Coordinates of C-alpha atoms in Angstrom, one line a residue:
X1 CA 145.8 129.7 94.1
X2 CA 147.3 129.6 90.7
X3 CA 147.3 127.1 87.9
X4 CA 143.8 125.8 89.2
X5 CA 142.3 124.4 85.6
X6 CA 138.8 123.1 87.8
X7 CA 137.0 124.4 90.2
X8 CA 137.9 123.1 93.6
X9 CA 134.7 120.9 94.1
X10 CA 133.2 117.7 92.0
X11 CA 129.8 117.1 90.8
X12 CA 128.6 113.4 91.3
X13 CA 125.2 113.0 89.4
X14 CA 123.1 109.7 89.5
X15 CA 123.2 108.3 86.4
X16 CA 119.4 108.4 85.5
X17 CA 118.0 110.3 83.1
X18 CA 116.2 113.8 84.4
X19 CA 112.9 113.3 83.1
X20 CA 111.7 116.2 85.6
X21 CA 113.6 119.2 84.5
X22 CA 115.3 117.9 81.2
X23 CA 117.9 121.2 80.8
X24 CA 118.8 120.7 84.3
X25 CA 122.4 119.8 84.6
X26 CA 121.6 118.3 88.0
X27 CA 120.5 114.5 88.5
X28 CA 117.5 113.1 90.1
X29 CA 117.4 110.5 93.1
X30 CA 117.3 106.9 93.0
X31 CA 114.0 107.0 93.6
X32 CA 112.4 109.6 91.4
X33 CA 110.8 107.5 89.1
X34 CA 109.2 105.8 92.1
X35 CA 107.9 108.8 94.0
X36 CA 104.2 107.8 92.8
X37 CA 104.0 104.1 93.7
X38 CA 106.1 105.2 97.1
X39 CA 103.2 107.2 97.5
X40 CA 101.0 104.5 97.5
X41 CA 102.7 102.6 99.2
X42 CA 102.2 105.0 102.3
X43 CA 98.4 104.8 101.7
X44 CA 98.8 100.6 101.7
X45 CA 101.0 101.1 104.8
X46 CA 97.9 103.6 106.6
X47 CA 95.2 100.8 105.6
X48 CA 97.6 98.2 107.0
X49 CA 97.6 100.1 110.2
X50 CA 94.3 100.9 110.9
X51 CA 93.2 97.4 109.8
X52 CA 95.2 96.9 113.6
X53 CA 93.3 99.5 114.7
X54 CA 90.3 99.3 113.4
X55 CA 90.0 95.6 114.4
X56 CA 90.9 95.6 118.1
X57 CA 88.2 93.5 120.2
X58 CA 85.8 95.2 121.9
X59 CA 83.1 94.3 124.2
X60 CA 79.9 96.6 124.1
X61 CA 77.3 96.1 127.8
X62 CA 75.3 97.6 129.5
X63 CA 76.0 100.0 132.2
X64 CA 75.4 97.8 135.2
X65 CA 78.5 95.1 134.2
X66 CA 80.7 98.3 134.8
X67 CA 82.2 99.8 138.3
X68 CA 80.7 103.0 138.8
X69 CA 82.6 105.7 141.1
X70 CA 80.9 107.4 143.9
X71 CA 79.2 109.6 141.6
X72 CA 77.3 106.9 139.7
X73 CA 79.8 107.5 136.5
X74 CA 80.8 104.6 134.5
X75 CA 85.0 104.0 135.7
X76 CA 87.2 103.1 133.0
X77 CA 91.0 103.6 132.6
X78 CA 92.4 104.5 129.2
X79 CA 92.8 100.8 129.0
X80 CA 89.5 99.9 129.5
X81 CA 88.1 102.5 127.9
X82 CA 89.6 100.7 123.9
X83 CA 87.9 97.6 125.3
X84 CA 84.6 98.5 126.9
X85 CA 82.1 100.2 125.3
X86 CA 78.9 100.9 126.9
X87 CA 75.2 100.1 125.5
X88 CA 72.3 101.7 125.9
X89 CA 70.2 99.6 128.1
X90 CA 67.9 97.0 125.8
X91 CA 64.8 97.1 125.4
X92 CA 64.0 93.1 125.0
X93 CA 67.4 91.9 127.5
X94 CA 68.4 89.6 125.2
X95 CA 71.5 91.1 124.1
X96 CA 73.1 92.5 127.5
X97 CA 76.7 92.9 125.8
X98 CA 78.1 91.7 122.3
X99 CA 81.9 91.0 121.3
X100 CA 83.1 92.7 118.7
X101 CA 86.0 90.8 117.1
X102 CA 86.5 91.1 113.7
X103 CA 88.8 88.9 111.6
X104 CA 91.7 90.0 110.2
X105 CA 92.7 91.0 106.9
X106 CA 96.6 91.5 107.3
X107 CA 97.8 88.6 105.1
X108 CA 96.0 89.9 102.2
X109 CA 97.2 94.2 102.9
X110 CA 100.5 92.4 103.8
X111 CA 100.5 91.0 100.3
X112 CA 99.7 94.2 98.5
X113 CA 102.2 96.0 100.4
X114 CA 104.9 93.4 99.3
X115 CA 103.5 94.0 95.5
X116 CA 104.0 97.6 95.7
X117 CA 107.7 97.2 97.4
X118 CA 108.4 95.2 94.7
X119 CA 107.3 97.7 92.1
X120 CA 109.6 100.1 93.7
X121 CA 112.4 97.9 93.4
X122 CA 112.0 97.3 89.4
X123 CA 111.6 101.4 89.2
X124 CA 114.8 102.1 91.6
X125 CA 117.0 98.9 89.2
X126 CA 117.2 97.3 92.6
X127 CA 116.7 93.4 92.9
X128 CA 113.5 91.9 94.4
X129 CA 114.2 91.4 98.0
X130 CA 116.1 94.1 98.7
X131 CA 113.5 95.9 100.0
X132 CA 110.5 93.4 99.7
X133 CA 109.6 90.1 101.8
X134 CA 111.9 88.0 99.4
X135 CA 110.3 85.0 100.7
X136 CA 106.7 85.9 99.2
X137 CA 108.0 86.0 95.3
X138 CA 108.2 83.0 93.6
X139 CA 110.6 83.4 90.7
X140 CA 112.3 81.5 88.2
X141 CA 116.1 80.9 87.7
X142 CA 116.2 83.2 84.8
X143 CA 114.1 86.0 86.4
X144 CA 116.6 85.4 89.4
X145 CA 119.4 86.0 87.3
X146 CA 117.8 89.1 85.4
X147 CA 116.9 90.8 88.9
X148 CA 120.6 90.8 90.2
X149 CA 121.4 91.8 86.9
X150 CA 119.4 95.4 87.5
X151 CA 120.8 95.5 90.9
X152 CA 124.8 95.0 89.4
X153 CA 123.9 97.5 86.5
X154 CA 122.6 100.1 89.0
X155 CA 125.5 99.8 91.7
X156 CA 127.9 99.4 88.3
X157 CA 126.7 103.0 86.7
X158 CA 126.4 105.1 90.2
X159 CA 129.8 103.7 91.3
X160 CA 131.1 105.3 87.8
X161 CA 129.5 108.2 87.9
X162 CA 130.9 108.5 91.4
X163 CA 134.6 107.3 90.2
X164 CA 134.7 110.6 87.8
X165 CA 133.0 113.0 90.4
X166 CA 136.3 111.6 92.6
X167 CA 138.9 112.4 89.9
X168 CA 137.6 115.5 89.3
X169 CA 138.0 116.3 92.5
X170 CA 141.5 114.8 93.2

């Protein structure tokens, strides 16, 4: 090839500072200055989770309300087995079996979750909503306005950055 003034590829950088590695020529993601809070919001989602898990009902009793197999062992399927627990025999026979059915805290994880998508949102200059429950954030007209504003100045730069990486290349 002769005459070539460029190499024959284009470099398209997001247009975000690279607070990691300064004299690196090479961007960052979207999301690097959210990699901590995205962080925790994998430990919210885990705490979320096992809430569900942690809270299933179960019913502890004692060995006789349970089918036993031809071997005098307890039968349970993998089912059962989540549900039913068995109790030592007691010693007074007042409490034969107990429910265990604890209440729920999913509204109030939920909410934290939403609090740390939104966080991520500000630190990626995306608009609340885009990623978050936009019908848990109660918001002014003006803060309305200054969230798509971060949202069109994000899309605006990376589509610019990305409109020179394309000319270079043409």
């Amino acid at each position: 090839i002769i005459n070539v003034e460029r190499p024959l590829f284009a470099h398209f950088k997001i247009p975000i500072a690279n607070n990691i590695d300064p004299e690196c020529p090479l961007g960052v993601s979207v999301f690097s200055k959210a990699i901590k809070t995205i962080r925790d919001l994998d430990e919210q989602y885990s705490r979320f989770i096992w809430e569900f898990k942690g809270g299933e009902l179960a019913i502890s009793a004692t060995d006789d309300y349970f089918l036993h197999n031809s071997n005098g062992q307890i039968f349970l399927d993998d089912h059962e087995k989540r549900l039913y627990r068995v109790l030592e025999t007691p010693t007074d026979n007042s409490n034969l079996f107990e429910v265990f059915s604890p209440a729920f805290r999913d509204t109030s994880l939920l909410n934290g979750f939403n609090a740390i998508l939104r966080q991520i949102e500000t630190q990626c200059g995306m608009s609340f909503g885009t990623l978050s429950n936009v019908q848990n954030v109660e918001r002014t007209a003006t803060e309305t306005i200054h969230a798509k504003q971060e949202m069109y100045t994000t899309v605006n730069d990376i589509q610019k950055s990305l409109q020179t990486a394309l000319e270079n290349l043409i």
